[in-house]
Coordinates of C-alpha atoms and ligand atoms in Angstrom, one line a residue:
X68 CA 124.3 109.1 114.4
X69 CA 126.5 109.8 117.3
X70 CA 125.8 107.0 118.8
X71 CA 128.3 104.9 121.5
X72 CA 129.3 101.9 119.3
X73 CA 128.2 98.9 121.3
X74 CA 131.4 97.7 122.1
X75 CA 132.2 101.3 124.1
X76 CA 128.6 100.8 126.1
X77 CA 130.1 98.9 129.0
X78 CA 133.6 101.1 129.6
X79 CA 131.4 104.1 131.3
X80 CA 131.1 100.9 134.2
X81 CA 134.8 100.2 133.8
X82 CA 135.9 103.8 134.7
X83 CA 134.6 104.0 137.9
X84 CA 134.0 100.7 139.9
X85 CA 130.2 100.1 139.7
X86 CA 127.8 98.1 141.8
X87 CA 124.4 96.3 142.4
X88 CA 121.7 99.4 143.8
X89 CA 120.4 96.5 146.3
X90 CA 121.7 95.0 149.7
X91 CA 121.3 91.4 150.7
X92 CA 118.6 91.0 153.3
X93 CA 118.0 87.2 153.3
X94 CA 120.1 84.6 151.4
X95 CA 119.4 81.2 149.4
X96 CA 122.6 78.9 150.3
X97 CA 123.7 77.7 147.0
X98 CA 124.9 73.8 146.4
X99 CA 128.7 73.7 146.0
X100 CA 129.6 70.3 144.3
X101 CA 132.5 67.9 143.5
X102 CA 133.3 67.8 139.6
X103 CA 132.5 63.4 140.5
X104 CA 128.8 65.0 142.4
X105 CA 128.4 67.1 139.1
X106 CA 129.3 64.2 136.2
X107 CA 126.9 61.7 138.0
X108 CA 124.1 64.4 138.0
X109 CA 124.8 65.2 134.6
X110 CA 124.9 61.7 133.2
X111 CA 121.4 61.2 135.3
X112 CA 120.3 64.1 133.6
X113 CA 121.6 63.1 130.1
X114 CA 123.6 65.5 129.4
X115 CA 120.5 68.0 129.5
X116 CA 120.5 71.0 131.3
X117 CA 116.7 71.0 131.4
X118 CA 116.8 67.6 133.4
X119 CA 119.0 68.5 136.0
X120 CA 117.7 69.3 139.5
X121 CA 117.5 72.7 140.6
X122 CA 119.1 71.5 143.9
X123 CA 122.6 70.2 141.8
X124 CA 123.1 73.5 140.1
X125 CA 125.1 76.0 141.7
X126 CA 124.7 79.4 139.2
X127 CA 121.7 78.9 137.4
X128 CA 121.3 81.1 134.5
X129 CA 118.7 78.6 132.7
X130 CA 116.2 81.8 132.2
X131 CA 115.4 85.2 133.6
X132 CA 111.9 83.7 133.3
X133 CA 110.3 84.2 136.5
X134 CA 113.9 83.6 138.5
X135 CA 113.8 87.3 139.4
X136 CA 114.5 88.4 143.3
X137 CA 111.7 90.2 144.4
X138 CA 112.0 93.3 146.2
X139 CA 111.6 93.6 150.4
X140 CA 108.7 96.3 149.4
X141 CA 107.7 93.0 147.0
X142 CA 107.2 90.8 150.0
X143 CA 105.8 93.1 152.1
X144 CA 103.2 94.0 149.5
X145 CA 102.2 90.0 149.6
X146 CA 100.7 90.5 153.3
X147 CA 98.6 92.9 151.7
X148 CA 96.5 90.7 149.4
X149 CA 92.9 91.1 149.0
X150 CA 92.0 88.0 148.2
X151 CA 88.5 89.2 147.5
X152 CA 86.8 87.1 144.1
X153 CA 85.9 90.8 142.8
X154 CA 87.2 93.8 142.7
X155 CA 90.5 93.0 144.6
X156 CA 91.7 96.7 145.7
X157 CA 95.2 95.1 144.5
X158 CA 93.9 95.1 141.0
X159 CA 93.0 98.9 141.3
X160 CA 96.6 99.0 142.2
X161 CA 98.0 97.4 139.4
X162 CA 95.7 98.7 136.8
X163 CA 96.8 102.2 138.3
X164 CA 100.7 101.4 138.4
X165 CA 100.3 99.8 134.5
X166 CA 98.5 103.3 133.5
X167 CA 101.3 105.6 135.0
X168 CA 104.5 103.5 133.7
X169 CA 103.1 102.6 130.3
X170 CA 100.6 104.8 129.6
X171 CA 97.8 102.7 128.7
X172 CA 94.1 103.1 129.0
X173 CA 92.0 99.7 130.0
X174 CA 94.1 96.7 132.1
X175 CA 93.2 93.0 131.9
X176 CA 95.5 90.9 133.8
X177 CA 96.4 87.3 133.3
X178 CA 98.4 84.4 134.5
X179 CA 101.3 84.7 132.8
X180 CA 102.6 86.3 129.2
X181 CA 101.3 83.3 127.0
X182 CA 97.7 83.9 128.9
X183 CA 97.6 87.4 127.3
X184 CA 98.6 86.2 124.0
X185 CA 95.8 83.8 123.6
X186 CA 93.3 86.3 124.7
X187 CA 94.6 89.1 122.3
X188 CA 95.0 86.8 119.0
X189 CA 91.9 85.6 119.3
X190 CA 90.3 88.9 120.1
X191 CA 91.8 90.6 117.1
X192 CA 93.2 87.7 114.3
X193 CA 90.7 86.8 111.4
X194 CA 91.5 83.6 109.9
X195 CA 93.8 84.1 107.2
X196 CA 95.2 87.5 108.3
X197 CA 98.9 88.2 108.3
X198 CA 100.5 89.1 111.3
X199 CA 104.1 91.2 110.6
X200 CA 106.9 90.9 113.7
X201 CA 110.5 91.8 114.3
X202 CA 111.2 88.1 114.5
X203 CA 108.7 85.3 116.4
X204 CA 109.1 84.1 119.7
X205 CA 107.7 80.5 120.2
X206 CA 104.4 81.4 122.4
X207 CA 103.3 84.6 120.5
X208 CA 103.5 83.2 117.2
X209 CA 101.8 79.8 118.1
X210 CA 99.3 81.9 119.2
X211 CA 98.7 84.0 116.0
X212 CA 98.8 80.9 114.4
X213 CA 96.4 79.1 116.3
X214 CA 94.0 82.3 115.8
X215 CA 94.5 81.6 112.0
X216 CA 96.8 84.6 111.7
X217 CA 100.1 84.3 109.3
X218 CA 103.5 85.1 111.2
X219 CA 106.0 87.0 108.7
X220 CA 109.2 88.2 109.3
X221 CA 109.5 91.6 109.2
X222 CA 112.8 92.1 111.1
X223 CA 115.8 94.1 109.6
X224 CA 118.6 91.6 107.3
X225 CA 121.2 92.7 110.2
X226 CA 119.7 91.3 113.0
X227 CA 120.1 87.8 111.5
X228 CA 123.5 87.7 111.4
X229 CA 125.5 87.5 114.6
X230 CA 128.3 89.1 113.9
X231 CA 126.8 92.5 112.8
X232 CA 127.3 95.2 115.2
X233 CA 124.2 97.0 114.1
X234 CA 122.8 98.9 117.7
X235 CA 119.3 98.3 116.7
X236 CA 118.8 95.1 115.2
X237 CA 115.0 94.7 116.9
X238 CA 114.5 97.5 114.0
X239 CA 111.4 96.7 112.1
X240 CA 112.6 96.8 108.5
X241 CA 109.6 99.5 106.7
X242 CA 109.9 98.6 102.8
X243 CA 109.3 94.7 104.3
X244 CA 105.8 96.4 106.2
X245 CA 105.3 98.1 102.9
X246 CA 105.7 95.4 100.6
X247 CA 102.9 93.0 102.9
X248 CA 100.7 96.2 102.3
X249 CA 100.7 96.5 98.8
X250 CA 100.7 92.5 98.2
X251 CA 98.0 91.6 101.1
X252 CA 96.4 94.7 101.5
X253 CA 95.8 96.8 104.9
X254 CA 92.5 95.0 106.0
X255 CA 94.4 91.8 105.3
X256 CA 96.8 92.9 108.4
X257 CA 95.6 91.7 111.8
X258 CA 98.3 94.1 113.3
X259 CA 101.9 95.0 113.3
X260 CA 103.8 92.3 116.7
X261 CA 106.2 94.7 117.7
X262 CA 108.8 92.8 120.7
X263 CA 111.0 95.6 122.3
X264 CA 114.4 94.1 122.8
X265 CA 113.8 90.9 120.7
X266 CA 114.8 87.8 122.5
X267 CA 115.4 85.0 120.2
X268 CA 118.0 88.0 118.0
X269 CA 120.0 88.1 120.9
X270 CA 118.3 90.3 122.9
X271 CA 118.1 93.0 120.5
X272 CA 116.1 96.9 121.0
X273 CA 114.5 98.6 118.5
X274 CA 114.9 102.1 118.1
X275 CA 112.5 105.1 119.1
X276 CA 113.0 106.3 115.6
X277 CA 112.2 103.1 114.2
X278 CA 108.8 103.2 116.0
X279 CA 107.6 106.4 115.4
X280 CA 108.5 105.6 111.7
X281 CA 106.6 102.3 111.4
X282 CA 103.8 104.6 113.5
X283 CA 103.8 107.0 110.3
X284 CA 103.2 104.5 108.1
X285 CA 100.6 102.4 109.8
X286 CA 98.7 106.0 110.2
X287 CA 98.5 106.0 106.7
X288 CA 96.6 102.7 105.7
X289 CA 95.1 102.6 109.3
X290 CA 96.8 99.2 110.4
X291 CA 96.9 99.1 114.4
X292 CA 100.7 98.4 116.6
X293 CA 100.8 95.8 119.1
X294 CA 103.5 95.9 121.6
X295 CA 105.0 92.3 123.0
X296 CA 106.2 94.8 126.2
X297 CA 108.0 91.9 128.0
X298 CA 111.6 93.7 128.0
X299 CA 110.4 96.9 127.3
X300 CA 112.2 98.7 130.2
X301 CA 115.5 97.2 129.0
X302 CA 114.8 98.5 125.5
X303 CA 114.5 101.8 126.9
X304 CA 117.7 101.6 128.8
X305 CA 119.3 100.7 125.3
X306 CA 117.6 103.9 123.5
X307 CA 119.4 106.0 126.1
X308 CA 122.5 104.8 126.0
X309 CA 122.6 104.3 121.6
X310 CA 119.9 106.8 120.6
X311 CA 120.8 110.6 119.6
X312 CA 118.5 113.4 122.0
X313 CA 117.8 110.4 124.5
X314 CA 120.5 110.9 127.0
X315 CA 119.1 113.2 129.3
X316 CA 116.0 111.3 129.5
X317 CA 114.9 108.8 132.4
X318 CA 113.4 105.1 131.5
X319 CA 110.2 105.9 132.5
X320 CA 109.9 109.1 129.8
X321 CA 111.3 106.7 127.2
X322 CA 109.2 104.2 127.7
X323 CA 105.8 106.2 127.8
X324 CA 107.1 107.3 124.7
X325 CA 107.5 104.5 123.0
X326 CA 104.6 102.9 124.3
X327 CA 102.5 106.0 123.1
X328 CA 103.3 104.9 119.2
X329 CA 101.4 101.6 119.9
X330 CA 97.6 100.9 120.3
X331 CA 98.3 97.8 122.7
X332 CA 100.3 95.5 124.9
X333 CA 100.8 92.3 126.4
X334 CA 103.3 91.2 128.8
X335 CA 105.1 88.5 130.8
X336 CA 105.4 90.4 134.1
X337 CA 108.0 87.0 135.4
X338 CA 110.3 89.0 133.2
X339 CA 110.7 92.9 133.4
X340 CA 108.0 93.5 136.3
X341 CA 110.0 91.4 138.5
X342 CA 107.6 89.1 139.9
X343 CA 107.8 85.2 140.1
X344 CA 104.2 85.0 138.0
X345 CA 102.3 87.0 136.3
X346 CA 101.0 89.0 133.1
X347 CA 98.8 91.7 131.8
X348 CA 97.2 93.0 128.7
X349 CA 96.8 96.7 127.9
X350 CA 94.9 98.2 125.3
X351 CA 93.7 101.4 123.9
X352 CA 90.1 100.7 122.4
X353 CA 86.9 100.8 124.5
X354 CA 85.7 98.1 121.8
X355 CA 88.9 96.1 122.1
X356 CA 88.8 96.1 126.1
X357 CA 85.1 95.0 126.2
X358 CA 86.1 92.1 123.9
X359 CA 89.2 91.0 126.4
X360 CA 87.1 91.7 129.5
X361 CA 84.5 88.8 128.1
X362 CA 87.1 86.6 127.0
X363 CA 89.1 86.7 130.0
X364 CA 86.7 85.3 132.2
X365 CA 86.3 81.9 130.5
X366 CA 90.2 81.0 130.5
X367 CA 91.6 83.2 132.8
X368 CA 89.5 84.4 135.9
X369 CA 87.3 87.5 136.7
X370 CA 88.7 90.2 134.8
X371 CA 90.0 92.2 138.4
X372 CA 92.3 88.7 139.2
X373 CA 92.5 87.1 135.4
X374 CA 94.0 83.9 137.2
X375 CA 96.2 85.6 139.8
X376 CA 96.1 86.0 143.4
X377 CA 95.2 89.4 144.9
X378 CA 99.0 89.6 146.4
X379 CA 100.7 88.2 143.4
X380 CA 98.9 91.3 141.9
X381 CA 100.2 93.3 144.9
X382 CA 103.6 92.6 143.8
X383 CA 103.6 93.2 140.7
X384 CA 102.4 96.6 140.8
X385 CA 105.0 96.9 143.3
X386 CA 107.4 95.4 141.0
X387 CA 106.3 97.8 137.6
X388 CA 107.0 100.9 139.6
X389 CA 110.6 99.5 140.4
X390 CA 111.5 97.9 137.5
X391 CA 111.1 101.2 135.5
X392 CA 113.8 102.8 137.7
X393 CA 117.4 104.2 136.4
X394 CA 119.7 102.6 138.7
X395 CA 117.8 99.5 138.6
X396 CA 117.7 98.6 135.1
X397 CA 121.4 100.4 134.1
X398 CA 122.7 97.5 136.6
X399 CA 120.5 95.0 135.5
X400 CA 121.9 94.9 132.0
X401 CA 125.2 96.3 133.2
X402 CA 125.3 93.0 134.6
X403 CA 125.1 91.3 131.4
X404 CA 127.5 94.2 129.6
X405 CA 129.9 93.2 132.3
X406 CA 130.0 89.3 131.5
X407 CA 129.8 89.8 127.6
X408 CA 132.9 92.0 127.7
X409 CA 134.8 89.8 130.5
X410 CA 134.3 87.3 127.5
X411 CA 135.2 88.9 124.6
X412 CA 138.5 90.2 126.4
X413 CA 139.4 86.8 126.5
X414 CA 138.6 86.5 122.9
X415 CA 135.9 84.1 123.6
X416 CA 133.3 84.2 120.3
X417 CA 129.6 85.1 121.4
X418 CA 126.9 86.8 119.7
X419 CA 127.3 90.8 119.1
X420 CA 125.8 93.1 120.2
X421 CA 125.9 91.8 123.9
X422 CA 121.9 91.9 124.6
X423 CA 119.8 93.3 127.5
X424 CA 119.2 89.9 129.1
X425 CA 121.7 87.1 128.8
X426 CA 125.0 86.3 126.7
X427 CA 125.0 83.9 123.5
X428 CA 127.8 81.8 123.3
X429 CA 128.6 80.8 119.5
X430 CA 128.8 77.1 119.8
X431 CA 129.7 76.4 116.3
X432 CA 132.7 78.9 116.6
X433 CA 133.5 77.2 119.8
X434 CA 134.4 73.7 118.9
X435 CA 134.7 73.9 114.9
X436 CA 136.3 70.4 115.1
X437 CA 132.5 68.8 116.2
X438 CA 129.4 68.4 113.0
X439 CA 126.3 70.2 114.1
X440 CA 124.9 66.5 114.7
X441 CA 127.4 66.3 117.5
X442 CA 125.6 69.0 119.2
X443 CA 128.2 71.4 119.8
X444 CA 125.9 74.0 121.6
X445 CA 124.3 71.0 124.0
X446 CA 127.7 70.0 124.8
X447 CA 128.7 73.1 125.4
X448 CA 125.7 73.2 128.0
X449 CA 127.6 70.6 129.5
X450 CA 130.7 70.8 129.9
X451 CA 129.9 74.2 131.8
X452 CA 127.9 72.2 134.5
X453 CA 130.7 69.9 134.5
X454 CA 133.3 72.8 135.1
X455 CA 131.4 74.2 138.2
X456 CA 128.0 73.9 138.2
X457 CA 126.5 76.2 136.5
X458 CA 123.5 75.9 134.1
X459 CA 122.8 76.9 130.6
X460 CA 120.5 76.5 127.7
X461 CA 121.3 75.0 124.5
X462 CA 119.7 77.4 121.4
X463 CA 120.9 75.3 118.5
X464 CA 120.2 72.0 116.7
X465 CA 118.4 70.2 119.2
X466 CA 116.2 73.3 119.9
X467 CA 115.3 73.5 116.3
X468 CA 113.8 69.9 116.1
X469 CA 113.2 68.4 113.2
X470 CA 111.5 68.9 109.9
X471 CA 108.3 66.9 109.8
X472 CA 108.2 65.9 106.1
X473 CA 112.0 64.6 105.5
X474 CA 112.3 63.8 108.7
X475 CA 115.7 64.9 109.0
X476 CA 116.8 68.0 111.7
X477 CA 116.6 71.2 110.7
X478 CA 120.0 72.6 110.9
X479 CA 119.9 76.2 112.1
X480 CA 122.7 78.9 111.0
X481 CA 122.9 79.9 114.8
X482 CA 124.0 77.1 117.2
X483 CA 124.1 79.0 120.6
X484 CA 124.8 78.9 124.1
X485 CA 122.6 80.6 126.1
X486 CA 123.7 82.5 129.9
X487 CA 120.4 84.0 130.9
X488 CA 121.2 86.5 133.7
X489 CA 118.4 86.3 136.2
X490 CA 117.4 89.9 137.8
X491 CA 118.7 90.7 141.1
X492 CA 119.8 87.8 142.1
X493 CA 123.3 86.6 141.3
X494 CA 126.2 89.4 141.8
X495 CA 129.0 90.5 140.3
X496 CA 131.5 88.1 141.9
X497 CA 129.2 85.8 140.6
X498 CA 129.1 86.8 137.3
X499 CA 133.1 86.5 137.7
X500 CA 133.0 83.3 138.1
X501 CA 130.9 82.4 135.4
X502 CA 133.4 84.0 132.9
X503 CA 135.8 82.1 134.4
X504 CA 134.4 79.0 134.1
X505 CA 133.3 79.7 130.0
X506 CA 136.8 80.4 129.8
X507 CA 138.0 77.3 131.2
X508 CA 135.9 75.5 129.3
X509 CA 137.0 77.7 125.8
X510 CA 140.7 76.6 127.1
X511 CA 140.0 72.6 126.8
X512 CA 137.7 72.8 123.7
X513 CA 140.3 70.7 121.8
X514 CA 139.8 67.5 123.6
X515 CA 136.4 68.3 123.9
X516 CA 134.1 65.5 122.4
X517 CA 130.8 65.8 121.1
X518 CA 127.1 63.5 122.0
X519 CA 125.0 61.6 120.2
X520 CA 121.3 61.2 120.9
X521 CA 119.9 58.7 122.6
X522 CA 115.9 59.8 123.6
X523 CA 114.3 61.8 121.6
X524 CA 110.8 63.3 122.3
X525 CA 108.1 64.4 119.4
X526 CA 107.5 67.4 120.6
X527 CA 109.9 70.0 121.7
X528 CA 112.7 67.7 122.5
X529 CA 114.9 69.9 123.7
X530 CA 113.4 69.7 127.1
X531 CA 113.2 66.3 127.1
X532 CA 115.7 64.2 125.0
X533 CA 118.7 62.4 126.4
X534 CA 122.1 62.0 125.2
X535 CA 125.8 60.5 125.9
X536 CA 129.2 60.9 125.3
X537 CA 130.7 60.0 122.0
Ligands
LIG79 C1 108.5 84.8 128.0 C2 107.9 85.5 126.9 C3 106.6 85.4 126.5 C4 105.6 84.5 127.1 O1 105.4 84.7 128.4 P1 105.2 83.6 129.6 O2 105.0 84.4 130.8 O3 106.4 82.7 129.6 O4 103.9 82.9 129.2 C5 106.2 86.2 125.4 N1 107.0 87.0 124.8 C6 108.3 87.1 125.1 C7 109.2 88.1 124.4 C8 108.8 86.4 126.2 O5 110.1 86.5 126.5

């Protein structure tokens, strides 16, 4: 393939200065603080990102979870709400805008993405069934599970190794699909969990080929495609960059077109569709639809609101049409292209490919003088927020937890860093300043010392626990 290697992506910005396709209209003071202001609120916090206040963080790239800027169009769209119980016009609006950009037939919409996965898995999972994905994310699979469905891996080898420069490690690896076919049997599939750009690899797309591929062979034993369509416009945006005879053609085509090879969707709107809250399934089937329609009103809402106000559906339909524009999206993960490569100029190790949504710091490569017990990705956290105030997420030992029948932590291969760019809201200036500041922290990582833990929740402790300086 004559593909632009990864690492060449981000010089068509470098040739000719670049900037954000948005002007400031209204503006959120940020909190500049002291290093002494920052170290009290980080030892109040325990040395947890999670616990710090919003108000003590001066870049805050936590998540792109629902942080996006909406659009003026966005706000103006909120006077609009028809706060109706039934038939809201703003659904109509939505289900139309979903239709055009992703080409679905029947709309539910729901409060958020995890809303949509609940009413999908149980909608579709028998107990027992196996569910294939290119890798989990944490509130899908619990979901599946919780239907009774069996998560497996079906992911390609590359995109577990962060080092690989592979330019579609999302790529669903076929002879793994095949395999679960001849061992379990088609009817024993629920369906194939297909994430475009795959978060917890990195960020990572999948290819159109790759699709329309796995689409062949699911025709032929008649198992259905299920799209998790939360960054699906920013896998587009990586198809027509990487992807040979996609050059010429805009996000929107792309993404019909990849959406076409799938029966069904669900989404997290606070991501792509730039909207604070929100989320939406979209499905094919008459049959399927029906089933959603009835399900959604016990634990969502009517099926025109599905637990959303008639302007937050406003926005979002608002938000789908823009989000699926060229100059929108090529700066939004310009953005991150820009920060990964500021970074690896200055030899600083993160996780290659540079993804569609945030940079991975490599922790472990980082300070190779700490044991994973020390907690070198949580004190990498940090030490950034000590530097100046800006906020990251630890992906590493204390994410993984422990393992409940040896009670020991589970010690995960990758112990990242993550720097979740937020959409539309933090510039490139800012973005300088955040390379700076990994940098200044890369440049002390010698003295640096590690934590130990001091609180530790049961249940997903990263949020929670506490720690201090060794
Ligand atoms: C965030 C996310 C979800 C869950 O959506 P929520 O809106 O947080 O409930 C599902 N899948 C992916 C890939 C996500 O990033």
């Amino acid at each position: 393939m004559s593909e632009p290697t990864p690492k060449t992506m981000g010089q068509q910005f470098g040739r000719r200065s670049w900037a954000e396709p948005w002007k400031i209209k209204m503006v959120e003071p940020l909190a500049v603080t002291t290093r002494e202001q920052r170290e009290k609120a980080l030892q109040e916090a325990g040395y947890n990102t999670f616990l710090l206040k919003s108000e003590d963080v001066y870049i805050d790239l936590l998540t792109d979870s629902g942080t996006s800027a909406m659009s003026d169009r966005q706000w103006a769209g909120l006077m609009l709400g028809d706060e109706a119980y039934a038939g809201s016009r703003n659904f109509y609006r939505l289900e139309a805008a979903i239709q055009k950009v992703y080409g679905y037939k029947y709309i539910v919409p729901t409060h958020q993405g995890r809303g949509a996965e609940h009413l999908i898995s149980q909608a579709v999972i028998k107990k027992g069934q196996i569910v294939p994905g290119n890798m989990y994310f944490t509130t899908t699979r619990l979901h599946q599970e919780l239907a009774g469905g069996i998560f497996q891996d079906v992911i390609i080898d590359e995109a577990h190794d962060p080092a690989n420069l592979h330019p579609f490690k999302g790529n669903v690896d076929l002879d793994k699909v095949q395999a679960i076919i001849d061992k379990h049997g088609a009817e024993n599939i629920a369906y194939i969990s297909v994430a475009g750009t795959v978060n917890m690899a990195g960020g990572q797309p999948i290819s159109m080929a790759n699709i329309k591929a796995l689409r062949a062979l699911c025709d032929r034993y008649g198992v259905k495609i299920y799209l998790d369509a939360t960054r699906m416009m920013e896998n587009a945006f990586f198809i027509q960059q990487r992807e040979e005879g996609y050059a010429e053609k805009s996000i929107a085509e792309i993404v019909r077109e990849f959406c076409s090879y799938t029966d069904a969707a669900w989404m997290s709107a606070k991501k792509d569709n730039l909207v604070n809250i929100g989320g939406w399934l979209a499905v094919n089937d008459w049959e399927l639809f029906e089933e959603l329609r009835n399900l959604v009103v016990v634990y969502e809402g009517l099926h025109t609101y599905g637990g959303l106000a008639g302007r937050d559906m406003e926005a979002m339909a608002i938000g789908i049409e823009e989000s699926v524009d060229d100059q929108h999206i090529r700066s939004r993960v310009g953005q991150v292209l820009y920060l990964g490569e500021l970074l690896l100029h200055w030899g600083i190790p993160i996780v290659q490919p540079i993804g569609g949504h945030a940079i991975f710091l490599d922790a472990k490569a980082f300070y190779p003088h700490l044991k994973q017990v020390e907690f070198p990705a949580q004190t990498l956290a940090a030490e950034l927020y000590l530097d100046s105030g800006i906020r990251s997420m630890e992906r590493g030992i204390v994410s993984a937890g422990r393992d409940p029948k040896t009670g020991d932590h589970y010690y995960p291969k990758l112990e990242l860093t993550r720097l979740t760019i937020p959409r539309r809201v933090y510039t490139q200036a800012h973005m300088d300043v955040v390379a700076e500041a990994v940098k200044a922290v890369y440049d002390a990582r010698e003295s640096t010392r590690g934590l130990k833990m001091v609180y530790e929740p049961k249940y997903l402790r990263f949020f929670q626990a506490r720690f201090e300086r060794l």
